[in-house]
PDB file of C-alpha atoms in Angstrom:
ATOM      1  CA  MET A 278     146.244 200.835 -12.494  1.00  0.00           C
ATOM      2  CA  GLN A 279     143.335 202.965 -13.595  1.00  0.00           C
ATOM      3  CA  GLY A 280     140.047 201.067 -13.484  1.00  0.00           C
ATOM      4  CA  ARG A 281     141.540 198.222 -11.475  1.00  0.00           C
ATOM      5  CA  LYS A 282     140.060 197.225  -8.136  1.00  0.00           C
ATOM      6  CA  GLY A 283     142.068 194.171  -7.237  1.00  0.00           C
ATOM      7  CA  VAL A 284     145.616 192.925  -7.663  1.00  0.00           C
ATOM      8  CA  TRP A 285     146.695 189.288  -7.891  1.00  0.00           C
ATOM      9  CA  LEU A 286     150.337 188.594  -7.014  1.00  0.00           C
ATOM     10  CA  LYS A 287     151.666 185.124  -7.862  1.00  0.00           C
ATOM     11  CA  LEU A 288     155.063 184.454  -6.295  1.00  0.00           C
ATOM     12  CA  PRO A 289     156.953 181.292  -7.285  1.00  0.00           C
ATOM     13  CA  LEU A 290     159.066 179.472  -4.712  1.00  0.00           C
ATOM     14  CA  ASP A 291     162.269 181.073  -5.950  1.00  0.00           C
ATOM     15  CA  GLN A 292     160.793 184.513  -5.133  1.00  0.00           C
ATOM     16  CA  SER A 293     159.309 183.628  -1.741  1.00  0.00           C
ATOM     17  CA  GLU A 294     161.496 186.245  -0.023  1.00  0.00           C
ATOM     18  CA  PHE A 295     159.034 188.849  -1.375  1.00  0.00           C
ATOM     19  CA  VAL A 296     156.056 187.413   0.556  1.00  0.00           C
ATOM     20  CA  PRO A 297     156.769 189.322   3.821  1.00  0.00           C
ATOM     21  CA  ILE A 298     157.251 192.550   1.857  1.00  0.00           C
ATOM     22  CA  ALA A 299     153.941 192.106   0.016  1.00  0.00           C
ATOM     23  CA  VAL A 300     152.098 191.287   3.262  1.00  0.00           C
ATOM     24  CA  LYS A 301     153.584 194.392   4.897  1.00  0.00           C
ATOM     25  CA  GLU A 302     152.204 196.422   1.962  1.00  0.00           C
ATOM     26  CA  GLY A 303     148.682 195.080   2.535  1.00  0.00           C
ATOM     27  CA  PHE A 304     148.524 191.954   0.391  1.00  0.00           C
ATOM     28  CA  ARG A 305     146.644 188.984   1.881  1.00  0.00           C
ATOM     29  CA  TYR A 306     147.122 185.267   1.325  1.00  0.00           C
ATOM     30  CA  HIS A 307     144.677 183.764  -1.148  1.00  0.00           C
ATOM     31  CA  HIS A 308     146.008 180.252  -1.751  1.00  0.00           C
ATOM     32  CA  ALA A 309     149.164 178.267  -2.293  1.00  0.00           C
ATOM     33  CA  GLU A 310     150.113 175.459  -4.608  1.00  0.00           C
ATOM     34  CA  GLU A 311     153.205 173.288  -4.639  1.00  0.00           C
ATOM     35  CA  GLU A 312     155.242 175.778  -6.685  1.00  0.00           C
ATOM     36  CA  TYR A 313     153.790 179.198  -5.753  1.00  0.00           C
ATOM     37  CA  VAL A 314     151.800 181.344  -3.335  1.00  0.00           C
ATOM     38  CA  MET A 315     149.006 183.660  -4.535  1.00  0.00           C
ATOM     39  CA  LEU A 316     148.362 186.930  -2.714  1.00  0.00           C
ATOM     40  CA  THR A 317     145.688 189.547  -3.367  1.00  0.00           C
ATOM     41  CA  TYR A 318     145.207 193.227  -2.686  1.00  0.00           C
ATOM     42  CA  TRP A 319     141.809 194.981  -2.790  1.00  0.00           C
ATOM     43  CA  ILE A 320     142.255 198.648  -3.692  1.00  0.00           C
ATOM     44  CA  PRO A 321     138.899 200.359  -2.878  1.00  0.00           C
ATOM     45  CA  GLU A 322     137.613 200.957   0.637  1.00  0.00           C
ATOM     46  CA  GLY A 323     135.322 198.204   1.909  1.00  0.00           C
ATOM     47  CA  PRO A 324     135.339 194.429   1.726  1.00  0.00           C
ATOM     48  CA  SER A 325     137.219 192.673  -1.064  1.00  0.00           C
ATOM     49  CA  MET A 326     135.078 191.501  -3.962  1.00  0.00           C
ATOM     50  CA  LEU A 327     137.747 189.127  -5.283  1.00  0.00           C
ATOM     51  CA  PRO A 328     136.631 185.472  -5.417  1.00  0.00           C
ATOM     52  CA  ALA A 329     137.516 183.301  -2.442  1.00  0.00           C
ATOM     53  CA  ASN A 330     139.899 180.372  -2.572  1.00  0.00           C
ATOM     54  CA  ALA A 331     138.530 176.989  -3.671  1.00  0.00           C
ATOM     55  CA  SER A 332     135.828 175.957  -1.244  1.00  0.00           C
ATOM     56  CA  HIS A 333     135.455 172.228  -1.919  1.00  0.00           C
ATOM     57  CA  LEU A 334     137.399 169.009  -2.196  1.00  0.00           C
ATOM     58  CA  VAL A 335     135.926 166.313  -4.446  1.00  0.00           C
ATOM     59  CA  GLY A 336     136.168 162.674  -3.458  1.00  0.00           C
ATOM     60  CA  VAL A 337     135.084 159.498  -5.218  1.00  0.00           C
ATOM     61  CA  GLY A 338     134.340 155.930  -4.264  1.00  0.00           C
ATOM     62  CA  GLY A 339     134.081 152.910  -6.521  1.00  0.00           C
ATOM     63  CA  PHE A 340     131.177 150.509  -5.908  1.00  0.00           C
ATOM     64  CA  VAL A 341     132.317 147.399  -7.766  1.00  0.00           C
ATOM     65  CA  VAL A 342     130.008 144.357  -7.871  1.00  0.00           C
ATOM     66  CA  ASN A 343     131.020 141.197  -9.735  1.00  0.00           C
ATOM     67  CA  GLU A 344     128.831 138.554 -11.406  1.00  0.00           C
ATOM     68  CA  ASN A 345     128.512 136.728  -8.032  1.00  0.00           C
ATOM     69  CA  ASN A 346     127.135 139.898  -6.370  1.00  0.00           C
ATOM     70  CA  GLU A 347     130.358 140.275  -4.357  1.00  0.00           C
ATOM     71  CA  VAL A 348     131.330 143.854  -3.499  1.00  0.00           C
ATOM     72  CA  LEU A 349     134.972 144.950  -3.686  1.00  0.00           C
ATOM     73  CA  VAL A 350     135.992 146.449  -0.326  1.00  0.00           C
ATOM     74  CA  VAL A 351     139.305 147.446   1.253  1.00  0.00           C
ATOM     75  CA  GLN A 352     140.858 148.190   4.629  1.00  0.00           C
ATOM     76  CA  GLU A 353     143.027 151.320   4.776  1.00  0.00           C
ATOM     77  CA  LYS A 354     146.582 150.915   6.036  1.00  0.00           C
ATOM     78  CA  HIS A 355     146.858 154.472   7.397  1.00  0.00           C
ATOM     79  CA  CYS A 356     143.695 155.738   9.070  1.00  0.00           C
ATOM     80  CA  ALA A 357     142.338 157.028  12.356  1.00  0.00           C
ATOM     81  CA  PRO A 358     142.497 154.364  15.104  1.00  0.00           C
ATOM     82  CA  ALA A 359     138.700 154.266  15.292  1.00  0.00           C
ATOM     83  CA  LEU A 360     138.601 153.207  11.619  1.00  0.00           C
ATOM     84  CA  SER A 361     141.315 150.559  11.825  1.00  0.00           C
ATOM     85  CA  GLY A 362     140.049 147.262  10.436  1.00  0.00           C
ATOM     86  CA  VAL A 363     136.917 148.813   8.914  1.00  0.00           C
ATOM     87  CA  TRP A 364     135.983 147.517   5.452  1.00  0.00           C
ATOM     88  CA  LYS A 365     135.032 150.234   2.963  1.00  0.00           C
ATOM     89  CA  LEU A 366     134.830 151.058  -0.713  1.00  0.00           C
ATOM     90  CA  PRO A 367     138.034 152.072  -2.513  1.00  0.00           C
ATOM     91  CA  THR A 368     138.038 155.872  -2.302  1.00  0.00           C
ATOM     92  CA  GLY A 369     140.174 158.931  -2.936  1.00  0.00           C
ATOM     93  CA  PHE A 370     140.232 162.489  -4.229  1.00  0.00           C
ATOM     94  CA  ILE A 371     139.962 163.324  -7.910  1.00  0.00           C
ATOM     95  CA  LEU A 372     142.966 164.908  -9.550  1.00  0.00           C
ATOM     96  CA  GLU A 373     142.990 168.363 -11.099  1.00  0.00           C
ATOM     97  CA  SER A 374     141.118 168.302 -14.444  1.00  0.00           C
ATOM     98  CA  GLU A 375     140.002 164.688 -13.866  1.00  0.00           C
ATOM     99  CA  GLU A 376     136.383 163.680 -14.441  1.00  0.00           C
ATOM    100  CA  ILE A 377     134.533 162.130 -11.496  1.00  0.00           C
ATOM    101  CA  PHE A 378     134.098 158.768 -13.234  1.00  0.00           C
ATOM    102  CA  GLU A 379     137.775 158.712 -14.263  1.00  0.00           C
ATOM    103  CA  GLY A 380     138.809 159.294 -10.648  1.00  0.00           C
ATOM    104  CA  ALA A 381     136.660 156.415  -9.409  1.00  0.00           C
ATOM    105  CA  VAL A 382     138.094 154.023 -12.015  1.00  0.00           C
ATOM    106  CA  ARG A 383     141.649 155.205 -11.230  1.00  0.00           C
ATOM    107  CA  GLU A 384     141.256 154.856  -7.448  1.00  0.00           C
ATOM    108  CA  VAL A 385     139.937 151.287  -7.737  1.00  0.00           C
ATOM    109  CA  LYS A 386     142.827 150.382 -10.057  1.00  0.00           C
ATOM    110  CA  GLU A 387     145.452 152.026  -7.809  1.00  0.00           C
ATOM    111  CA  GLU A 388     144.193 150.466  -4.586  1.00  0.00           C
ATOM    112  CA  THR A 389     143.177 146.993  -5.781  1.00  0.00           C
ATOM    113  CA  GLY A 390     144.634 146.406  -9.250  1.00  0.00           C
ATOM    114  CA  VAL A 391     141.137 145.686 -10.592  1.00  0.00           C
ATOM    115  CA  ASP A 392     140.285 147.213 -13.975  1.00  0.00           C
ATOM    116  CA  THR A 393     136.752 148.599 -14.158  1.00  0.00           C
ATOM    117  CA  GLU A 394     134.445 150.597 -16.375  1.00  0.00           C
ATOM    118  CA  PHE A 395     132.048 153.317 -15.279  1.00  0.00           C
ATOM    119  CA  VAL A 396     128.324 152.507 -15.174  1.00  0.00           C
ATOM    120  CA  GLU A 397     126.693 155.407 -13.307  1.00  0.00           C
ATOM    121  CA  VAL A 398     126.833 157.720 -10.298  1.00  0.00           C
ATOM    122  CA  ILE A 399     124.685 156.042  -7.638  1.00  0.00           C
ATOM    123  CA  ALA A 400     125.043 158.440  -4.702  1.00  0.00           C
ATOM    124  CA  PHE A 401     126.626 161.684  -3.610  1.00  0.00           C
ATOM    125  CA  ARG A 402     126.828 163.786  -0.473  1.00  0.00           C
ATOM    126  CA  HIS A 403     127.887 167.290   0.474  1.00  0.00           C
ATOM    127  CA  ALA A 404     129.553 167.809   3.876  1.00  0.00           C
ATOM    128  CA  HIS A 405     131.089 170.882   5.472  1.00  0.00           C
ATOM    129  CA  CYS A 406     134.259 171.487   7.523  1.00  0.00           C
ATOM    130  CA  VAL A 407     135.958 168.279   6.420  1.00  0.00           C
ATOM    131  CA  ALA A 408     139.682 168.329   5.527  1.00  0.00           C
ATOM    132  CA  PHE A 409     141.362 171.733   5.994  1.00  0.00           C
ATOM    133  CA  ASP A 410     137.972 173.216   7.010  1.00  0.00           C
ATOM    134  CA  LYS A 411     136.802 172.890   3.397  1.00  0.00           C
ATOM    135  CA  SER A 412     133.494 171.510   2.236  1.00  0.00           C
ATOM    136  CA  ASP A 413     133.572 168.109   0.579  1.00  0.00           C
ATOM    137  CA  LEU A 414     131.616 166.649  -2.317  1.00  0.00           C
ATOM    138  CA  PHE A 415     131.750 162.851  -2.448  1.00  0.00           C
ATOM    139  CA  PHE A 416     130.444 160.727  -5.325  1.00  0.00           C
ATOM    140  CA  ILE A 417     129.971 156.956  -5.346  1.00  0.00           C
ATOM    141  CA  CYS A 418     130.201 155.463  -8.816  1.00  0.00           C
ATOM    142  CA  MET A 419     128.899 152.053  -9.841  1.00  0.00           C
ATOM    143  CA  LEU A 420     131.733 150.349 -11.696  1.00  0.00           C
ATOM    144  CA  ARG A 421     131.682 147.095 -13.657  1.00  0.00           C
ATOM    145  CA  PRO A 422     134.770 144.907 -13.107  1.00  0.00           C
ATOM    146  CA  LEU A 423     136.750 144.019 -16.225  1.00  0.00           C
ATOM    147  CA  THR A 424     139.312 141.926 -14.329  1.00  0.00           C
ATOM    148  CA  SER A 425     139.045 139.987 -11.082  1.00  0.00           C
ATOM    149  CA  LYS A 426     142.593 139.534  -9.796  1.00  0.00           C
ATOM    150  CA  ILE A 427     143.163 141.711  -6.718  1.00  0.00           C
ATOM    151  CA  GLU A 428     146.629 143.202  -6.256  1.00  0.00           C
ATOM    152  CA  ILE A 429     146.553 145.570  -3.293  1.00  0.00           C
ATOM    153  CA  ASP A 430     148.582 148.767  -3.090  1.00  0.00           C
ATOM    154  CA  ASP A 431     150.980 148.029  -0.217  1.00  0.00           C
ATOM    155  CA  LEU A 432     151.408 151.743   0.541  1.00  0.00           C
ATOM    156  CA  GLU A 433     147.715 152.515   1.140  1.00  0.00           C
ATOM    157  CA  ILE A 434     145.782 149.281   1.594  1.00  0.00           C
ATOM    158  CA  GLN A 435     145.936 146.717   4.412  1.00  0.00           C
ATOM    159  CA  ALA A 436     143.584 144.191   2.811  1.00  0.00           C
ATOM    160  CA  ALA A 437     141.062 143.801  -0.023  1.00  0.00           C
TER     161      ALA A 437
END
């Protein structure tokens, strides 16, 4: 391992019995995905210079206004009690390798059944210590409706 300063150890689920052994040898957790856990080991003395785990989640909201200046809003089915009954924009997290505008269009379609097209990003915010103590980037996209029939997602949405 000449010239190496750090070691990345990716263990799939079917090899998870090696995690305690690696930790005992000095490896530290870096991150986990559905099918594996990633551990790291910094060889030199001093603090590790390996990059940290992902620091942000990225959320999107769809601001859909029809030709009558009506805004498409929803009520979440599963939310904190303080937010029960609150009307809000259709929102969600973008998927891995998904563009921000694609995520906004997808979330509106999934939650309301309304087809839309992207117009522009109209707002964004950056907040810290949100879900899982990660920072959060949230983008609101102006979307033009292509259809008007609302078909709510019974799993996520109470009303639209």
